[in-house]
Amino acid sequence: MTQQSDLYDLSALSSEQFPLVYAMALFDAPLSQGALLELLHSHHQPDAEGAPYTSALIKECLSSLCKNLLVRQEIGLGYMLREDLRMAVLLHLQQTGMIANWVRSVRELLKRHGEYRQWKPFNVAFCRREVMFSVLASNNQEVMEWRDKFYQCPSNEHIPPSTVFFANADGLALFATLHPVSQDLMLSDLLVVANWKLSACTVAYEYACQHAPTHLKSWPGTLILLCLQAQLRGDFQQLFDLQLGLTPAQQQDSMFVTAVLRGEFAAALEMAEILIKVRKAETGKRKIFIADLPGLLYTVALLATNTAASLKRAKEQVDEGVKQQNAFAYFFLQPLVNHLAQGVPLANTHKFVRPVRDVDGLFEGLALYWQDAPKDKKMHD
């Protein structure tokens, strides 16, 4: 894995340049010369002579940093640190033991400029940065508060804040210094996305597996998500080791998923019946809907069994999935189960397929394939 420090030797920076790159790495948005001066003064950061920074010194430092291609100027906005150096700079700052103080100073700057006013709507970028501030300052309560605000922001780009830590070795080294609760929460959010969107997360997966015996106890569900990632990878030896940390009920759920993935449908349905009986007893509900990927896998097992009873149950599962809009794939599966369970003719018409590469897209494609639907170029691609 590439280290950002391999791209540039940070030790080549002068003592007067480090505070500027620290500020830009934390701010993660354009900073003007005036804002940098204000921040360094409020942080009581002295120059090499022990005196306060001046506008002339900041201009000189920025000029040198730009010349060495470490910083770029956004015309009319300010200066930004090169993105591929951000984790290396934050790791260097963390190693000084002063990162919490710097986070506090940056937040004070934002507060003075009215960025935390209650009437001001927070966008995704703002909340993502606040999550980063909170994990770096080891404030777990703030991590959870800003994480909630991050996911409440109206946006189609809710890329987990933790993704940046696993892009290179410096980010991974920095992640390892975070509080265990923050690590578990960050890994949980990343795995939720990776498991559904089938996105790459090898570095995070390997890190989580390595630390599972000592970590992954602070945040409920992280270990379950990691087991699901192991199943999607077909990493069954690792899965066996991970399942040892689950409760008996969680182990049963996990073994059900494994059985379906291995094509052991009869065993999977036996496990599912036990799971459903337990949930009925816990909830008092007459009917139980299995959600998300386990629910789609349950549908596959029911269809593969292909008995009158299993098809009836498949129709109940799919109809409830459509009702709850739990997965878009249920809308594609519904004509198939209606045909198999009730003899409703399949309409030989072209269906619109969304250009997605996630669990939904996978099962949409399977549903259309099982219906002998006309070929769709987007699904082929």
Short mmCIF file of N, CA and C in Angstrom, two decimals, residues 113-228:
data_model
loop_
_atom_site.label_atom_id
_atom_site.label_comp_id
_atom_site.label_asym_id
_atom_site.label_seq_id
_atom_site.Cartn_x
_atom_site.Cartn_y
_atom_site.Cartn_z
N HIS A 113 -17.15 32.68 12.60
CA HIS A 113 -17.71 33.06 11.29
C HIS A 113 -19.13 32.55 11.10
N GLY A 114 -19.77 32.14 12.20
CA GLY A 114 -21.19 31.81 12.16
C GLY A 114 -21.54 30.49 11.50
N GLU A 115 -20.58 29.57 11.39
CA GLU A 115 -20.86 28.32 10.68
C GLU A 115 -21.71 27.35 11.49
N TYR A 116 -21.86 27.57 12.80
CA TYR A 116 -22.64 26.65 13.62
C TYR A 116 -24.00 27.24 14.02
N ARG A 117 -24.41 28.33 13.40
CA ARG A 117 -25.71 28.91 13.73
C ARG A 117 -26.83 27.92 13.47
N GLN A 118 -27.81 27.90 14.38
CA GLN A 118 -28.86 26.90 14.32
C GLN A 118 -29.70 26.99 13.05
N TRP A 119 -29.86 28.20 12.52
CA TRP A 119 -30.70 28.34 11.32
C TRP A 119 -29.96 27.94 10.05
N LYS A 120 -28.65 27.77 10.15
CA LYS A 120 -27.86 27.45 8.97
C LYS A 120 -27.91 25.96 8.67
N PRO A 121 -28.38 25.56 7.49
CA PRO A 121 -28.41 24.12 7.17
C PRO A 121 -27.00 23.58 6.94
N PHE A 122 -26.72 22.43 7.52
CA PHE A 122 -25.41 21.80 7.34
C PHE A 122 -25.46 20.87 6.13
N ASN A 123 -24.49 21.02 5.23
CA ASN A 123 -24.45 20.13 4.07
C ASN A 123 -23.59 18.90 4.38
N VAL A 124 -23.53 17.98 3.42
CA VAL A 124 -22.81 16.72 3.63
C VAL A 124 -21.34 16.96 3.91
N ALA A 125 -20.70 17.86 3.15
CA ALA A 125 -19.27 18.11 3.33
C ALA A 125 -18.98 18.66 4.72
N PHE A 126 -19.84 19.57 5.20
CA PHE A 126 -19.65 20.16 6.52
C PHE A 126 -19.76 19.08 7.60
N CYS A 127 -20.79 18.24 7.51
CA CYS A 127 -20.99 17.20 8.53
C CYS A 127 -19.89 16.14 8.46
N ARG A 128 -19.44 15.83 7.25
CA ARG A 128 -18.34 14.85 7.13
C ARG A 128 -17.09 15.38 7.83
N ARG A 129 -16.81 16.66 7.66
CA ARG A 129 -15.64 17.25 8.32
C ARG A 129 -15.82 17.24 9.84
N GLU A 130 -17.04 17.49 10.31
CA GLU A 130 -17.28 17.47 11.76
C GLU A 130 -17.13 16.07 12.33
N VAL A 131 -17.52 15.05 11.57
CA VAL A 131 -17.28 13.67 12.01
C VAL A 131 -15.78 13.45 12.15
N MET A 132 -15.02 13.93 11.17
CA MET A 132 -13.56 13.78 11.22
C MET A 132 -12.99 14.53 12.43
N PHE A 133 -13.45 15.74 12.67
CA PHE A 133 -12.99 16.49 13.84
C PHE A 133 -13.24 15.68 15.12
N SER A 134 -14.43 15.09 15.21
CA SER A 134 -14.83 14.40 16.44
C SER A 134 -14.02 13.13 16.67
N VAL A 135 -13.75 12.38 15.60
CA VAL A 135 -12.96 11.14 15.79
C VAL A 135 -11.52 11.48 16.11
N LEU A 136 -10.99 12.55 15.51
CA LEU A 136 -9.61 12.94 15.79
C LEU A 136 -9.46 13.49 17.21
N ALA A 137 -10.53 14.09 17.72
CA ALA A 137 -10.50 14.63 19.08
C ALA A 137 -10.93 13.59 20.13
N SER A 138 -11.23 12.36 19.68
CA SER A 138 -11.63 11.26 20.56
C SER A 138 -12.88 11.59 21.38
N ASN A 139 -13.83 12.28 20.74
CA ASN A 139 -15.10 12.61 21.40
C ASN A 139 -16.19 11.73 20.79
N ASN A 140 -16.44 10.58 21.40
CA ASN A 140 -17.36 9.60 20.83
C ASN A 140 -18.79 10.10 20.77
N GLN A 141 -19.21 10.90 21.75
CA GLN A 141 -20.57 11.43 21.73
C GLN A 141 -20.77 12.34 20.53
N GLU A 142 -19.79 13.19 20.27
CA GLU A 142 -19.88 14.07 19.10
C GLU A 142 -19.81 13.29 17.80
N VAL A 143 -19.04 12.21 17.79
CA VAL A 143 -18.98 11.36 16.60
C VAL A 143 -20.38 10.90 16.23
N MET A 144 -21.12 10.39 17.21
CA MET A 144 -22.45 9.86 16.94
C MET A 144 -23.43 10.98 16.54
N GLU A 145 -23.31 12.14 17.19
CA GLU A 145 -24.20 13.26 16.88
C GLU A 145 -23.99 13.76 15.45
N TRP A 146 -22.72 13.96 15.06
CA TRP A 146 -22.44 14.48 13.72
C TRP A 146 -22.65 13.40 12.66
N ARG A 147 -22.45 12.16 13.04
CA ARG A 147 -22.74 11.07 12.10
C ARG A 147 -24.23 11.06 11.76
N ASP A 148 -25.08 11.23 12.78
CA ASP A 148 -26.52 11.28 12.53
C ASP A 148 -26.88 12.43 11.60
N LYS A 149 -26.28 13.60 11.84
CA LYS A 149 -26.55 14.76 10.99
C LYS A 149 -26.05 14.53 9.56
N PHE A 150 -24.92 13.84 9.45
CA PHE A 150 -24.35 13.54 8.13
C PHE A 150 -25.33 12.73 7.30
N TYR A 151 -25.90 11.68 7.90
CA TYR A 151 -26.80 10.81 7.15
C TYR A 151 -28.20 11.41 6.98
N GLN A 152 -28.50 12.46 7.74
CA GLN A 152 -29.78 13.15 7.57
C GLN A 152 -29.73 14.20 6.47
N CYS A 153 -28.53 14.55 6.01
CA CYS A 153 -28.40 15.55 4.94
C CYS A 153 -28.99 15.02 3.64
N PRO A 154 -29.80 15.82 2.95
CA PRO A 154 -30.32 15.38 1.64
C PRO A 154 -29.21 15.35 0.60
N SER A 155 -28.82 14.14 0.21
CA SER A 155 -27.73 14.00 -0.76
C SER A 155 -27.70 12.57 -1.27
N ASN A 156 -27.17 12.41 -2.47
CA ASN A 156 -26.96 11.09 -3.04
C ASN A 156 -25.51 10.65 -2.85
N GLU A 157 -24.72 11.43 -2.12
CA GLU A 157 -23.29 11.17 -1.98
C GLU A 157 -22.91 10.94 -0.52
N HIS A 158 -23.59 10.01 0.14
CA HIS A 158 -23.26 9.72 1.53
C HIS A 158 -22.14 8.68 1.59
N ILE A 159 -20.99 9.05 1.03
CA ILE A 159 -19.82 8.18 1.13
C ILE A 159 -19.35 8.19 2.57
N PRO A 160 -19.21 7.02 3.21
CA PRO A 160 -18.84 6.99 4.63
C PRO A 160 -17.58 7.80 4.91
N PRO A 161 -17.59 8.63 5.95
CA PRO A 161 -16.41 9.43 6.29
C PRO A 161 -15.15 8.59 6.49
N SER A 162 -15.32 7.34 6.91
CA SER A 162 -14.16 6.49 7.19
C SER A 162 -13.42 6.04 5.94
N THR A 163 -14.04 6.19 4.77
CA THR A 163 -13.42 5.71 3.53
C THR A 163 -12.03 6.29 3.33
N VAL A 164 -11.85 7.54 3.70
CA VAL A 164 -10.58 8.22 3.47
C VAL A 164 -9.43 7.57 4.24
N PHE A 165 -9.73 6.93 5.36
CA PHE A 165 -8.67 6.32 6.17
C PHE A 165 -8.06 5.10 5.49
N PHE A 166 -8.81 4.46 4.61
CA PHE A 166 -8.36 3.19 4.04
C PHE A 166 -7.85 3.34 2.61
N ALA A 167 -7.54 4.56 2.22
CA ALA A 167 -7.04 4.81 0.86
C ALA A 167 -5.54 4.62 0.76
N ASN A 168 -4.82 4.67 1.88
CA ASN A 168 -3.36 4.55 1.87
C ASN A 168 -2.87 4.18 3.26
N ALA A 169 -1.59 3.87 3.35
CA ALA A 169 -1.01 3.38 4.61
C ALA A 169 -1.02 4.44 5.71
N ASP A 170 -0.84 5.70 5.34
CA ASP A 170 -0.85 6.75 6.36
C ASP A 170 -2.23 6.89 6.99
N GLY A 171 -3.27 6.81 6.15
CA GLY A 171 -4.62 6.87 6.67
C GLY A 171 -4.92 5.70 7.59
N LEU A 172 -4.45 4.52 7.21
CA LEU A 172 -4.66 3.33 8.04
C LEU A 172 -3.94 3.46 9.38
N ALA A 173 -2.72 4.00 9.34
CA ALA A 173 -1.97 4.21 10.58
C ALA A 173 -2.68 5.21 11.48
N LEU A 174 -3.27 6.24 10.88
CA LEU A 174 -4.02 7.22 11.65
C LEU A 174 -5.28 6.60 12.23
N PHE A 175 -5.97 5.78 11.43
CA PHE A 175 -7.19 5.13 11.90
C PHE A 175 -6.91 4.27 13.13
N ALA A 176 -5.76 3.60 13.13
CA ALA A 176 -5.40 2.71 14.24
C ALA A 176 -5.23 3.46 15.56
N THR A 177 -5.04 4.78 15.51
CA THR A 177 -4.86 5.57 16.73
C THR A 177 -6.19 6.06 17.30
N LEU A 178 -7.29 5.88 16.56
CA LEU A 178 -8.58 6.38 17.01
C LEU A 178 -9.11 5.56 18.18
N HIS A 179 -10.03 6.14 18.92
CA HIS A 179 -10.67 5.44 20.03
C HIS A 179 -11.40 4.21 19.47
N PRO A 180 -11.35 3.06 20.18
CA PRO A 180 -12.01 1.85 19.68
C PRO A 180 -13.49 2.03 19.33
N VAL A 181 -14.21 2.83 20.10
CA VAL A 181 -15.62 3.07 19.79
C VAL A 181 -15.77 3.77 18.44
N SER A 182 -14.92 4.76 18.21
CA SER A 182 -14.96 5.46 16.91
C SER A 182 -14.58 4.52 15.78
N GLN A 183 -13.58 3.68 16.01
CA GLN A 183 -13.19 2.72 14.98
C GLN A 183 -14.35 1.80 14.62
N ASP A 184 -15.01 1.26 15.64
CA ASP A 184 -16.13 0.34 15.38
C ASP A 184 -17.24 1.03 14.61
N LEU A 185 -17.56 2.25 15.01
CA LEU A 185 -18.64 2.98 14.35
C LEU A 185 -18.28 3.30 12.91
N MET A 186 -17.04 3.73 12.67
CA MET A 186 -16.60 4.04 11.32
C MET A 186 -16.59 2.79 10.43
N LEU A 187 -16.12 1.68 10.99
CA LEU A 187 -16.10 0.43 10.23
C LEU A 187 -17.52 -0.05 9.93
N SER A 188 -18.41 0.13 10.88
CA SER A 188 -19.79 -0.29 10.70
C SER A 188 -20.43 0.44 9.52
N ASP A 189 -20.26 1.75 9.47
CA ASP A 189 -20.84 2.54 8.38
C ASP A 189 -20.25 2.13 7.03
N LEU A 190 -18.95 1.88 7.02
CA LEU A 190 -18.29 1.50 5.77
C LEU A 190 -18.78 0.13 5.29
N LEU A 191 -18.93 -0.82 6.22
CA LEU A 191 -19.36 -2.16 5.85
C LEU A 191 -20.81 -2.20 5.39
N VAL A 192 -21.65 -1.36 5.98
CA VAL A 192 -23.05 -1.29 5.53
C VAL A 192 -23.10 -0.95 4.04
N VAL A 193 -22.33 0.04 3.65
CA VAL A 193 -22.30 0.47 2.25
C VAL A 193 -21.65 -0.60 1.37
N ALA A 194 -20.50 -1.12 1.81
CA ALA A 194 -19.78 -2.12 1.01
C ALA A 194 -20.60 -3.38 0.81
N ASN A 195 -21.33 -3.81 1.83
CA ASN A 195 -22.12 -5.03 1.73
C ASN A 195 -23.30 -4.87 0.78
N TRP A 196 -23.88 -3.69 0.75
CA TRP A 196 -25.04 -3.48 -0.13
C TRP A 196 -24.62 -3.08 -1.54
N LYS A 197 -23.65 -2.19 -1.63
CA LYS A 197 -23.23 -1.70 -2.95
C LYS A 197 -22.17 -2.59 -3.59
N LEU A 198 -21.73 -3.62 -2.88
CA LEU A 198 -20.71 -4.54 -3.38
C LEU A 198 -19.46 -3.78 -3.81
N SER A 199 -19.13 -2.77 -3.03
CA SER A 199 -17.97 -1.92 -3.35
C SER A 199 -16.71 -2.48 -2.71
N ALA A 200 -15.57 -2.05 -3.24
CA ALA A 200 -14.28 -2.53 -2.75
C ALA A 200 -14.01 -2.02 -1.34
N CYS A 201 -13.54 -2.92 -0.46
CA CYS A 201 -13.20 -2.51 0.91
C CYS A 201 -12.15 -3.46 1.49
N THR A 202 -11.24 -3.92 0.63
CA THR A 202 -10.28 -4.94 1.06
C THR A 202 -9.45 -4.50 2.25
N VAL A 203 -8.94 -3.27 2.21
CA VAL A 203 -8.08 -2.79 3.30
C VAL A 203 -8.86 -2.73 4.60
N ALA A 204 -10.06 -2.18 4.56
CA ALA A 204 -10.89 -2.09 5.76
C ALA A 204 -11.27 -3.47 6.27
N TYR A 205 -11.59 -4.37 5.34
CA TYR A 205 -11.96 -5.74 5.72
C TYR A 205 -10.80 -6.44 6.41
N GLU A 206 -9.62 -6.36 5.84
CA GLU A 206 -8.46 -7.02 6.45
C GLU A 206 -8.12 -6.42 7.80
N TYR A 207 -8.24 -5.10 7.91
CA TYR A 207 -7.97 -4.44 9.20
C TYR A 207 -8.98 -4.91 10.25
N ALA A 208 -10.25 -4.95 9.86
CA ALA A 208 -11.30 -5.34 10.81
C ALA A 208 -11.12 -6.80 11.25
N CYS A 209 -10.78 -7.67 10.30
CA CYS A 209 -10.56 -9.08 10.65
C CYS A 209 -9.39 -9.24 11.61
N GLN A 210 -8.34 -8.48 11.37
CA GLN A 210 -7.14 -8.56 12.20
C GLN A 210 -7.44 -8.12 13.64
N HIS A 211 -8.33 -7.13 13.78
CA HIS A 211 -8.59 -6.57 15.10
C HIS A 211 -9.89 -7.08 15.72
N ALA A 212 -10.57 -8.00 15.05
CA ALA A 212 -11.84 -8.50 15.56
C ALA A 212 -11.73 -9.09 16.97
N PRO A 213 -10.66 -9.85 17.29
CA PRO A 213 -10.60 -10.44 18.64
C PRO A 213 -10.55 -9.42 19.77
N THR A 214 -9.98 -8.25 19.51
CA THR A 214 -9.84 -7.25 20.57
C THR A 214 -10.79 -6.08 20.41
N HIS A 215 -11.16 -5.76 19.15
CA HIS A 215 -12.08 -4.65 18.88
C HIS A 215 -13.45 -5.21 18.52
N LEU A 216 -14.21 -4.42 17.84
CA LEU A 216 -15.53 -4.79 17.33
C LEU A 216 -16.48 -5.25 18.44
N LYS A 217 -16.29 -4.71 19.61
CA LYS A 217 -17.18 -5.02 20.73
C LYS A 217 -17.92 -3.78 21.21
N SER A 218 -17.50 -2.62 20.71
CA SER A 218 -18.03 -1.37 21.23
C SER A 218 -19.33 -0.95 20.55
N TRP A 219 -19.50 -1.36 19.30
CA TRP A 219 -20.66 -0.90 18.54
C TRP A 219 -21.47 -2.10 18.06
N PRO A 220 -22.73 -2.21 18.47
CA PRO A 220 -23.54 -3.38 18.09
C PRO A 220 -23.65 -3.53 16.58
N GLY A 221 -23.47 -4.72 16.12
CA GLY A 221 -23.69 -5.00 14.70
C GLY A 221 -22.46 -5.00 13.83
N THR A 222 -21.34 -4.43 14.30
CA THR A 222 -20.15 -4.36 13.45
C THR A 222 -19.65 -5.75 13.08
N LEU A 223 -19.61 -6.65 14.05
CA LEU A 223 -19.12 -8.00 13.78
C LEU A 223 -20.06 -8.74 12.83
N ILE A 224 -21.36 -8.51 12.97
CA ILE A 224 -22.33 -9.13 12.06
C ILE A 224 -22.09 -8.66 10.63
N LEU A 225 -21.86 -7.37 10.46
CA LEU A 225 -21.59 -6.81 9.13
C LEU A 225 -20.29 -7.37 8.56
N LEU A 226 -19.31 -7.56 9.42
CA LEU A 226 -18.03 -8.11 8.97
C LEU A 226 -18.21 -9.56 8.53
N CYS A 227 -19.03 -10.32 9.25
CA CYS A 227 -19.31 -11.71 8.85
C CYS A 227 -19.98 -11.73 7.47
N LEU A 228 -20.90 -10.82 7.24
CA LEU A 228 -21.57 -10.76 5.94
C LEU A 228 -20.58 -10.44 4.83
#
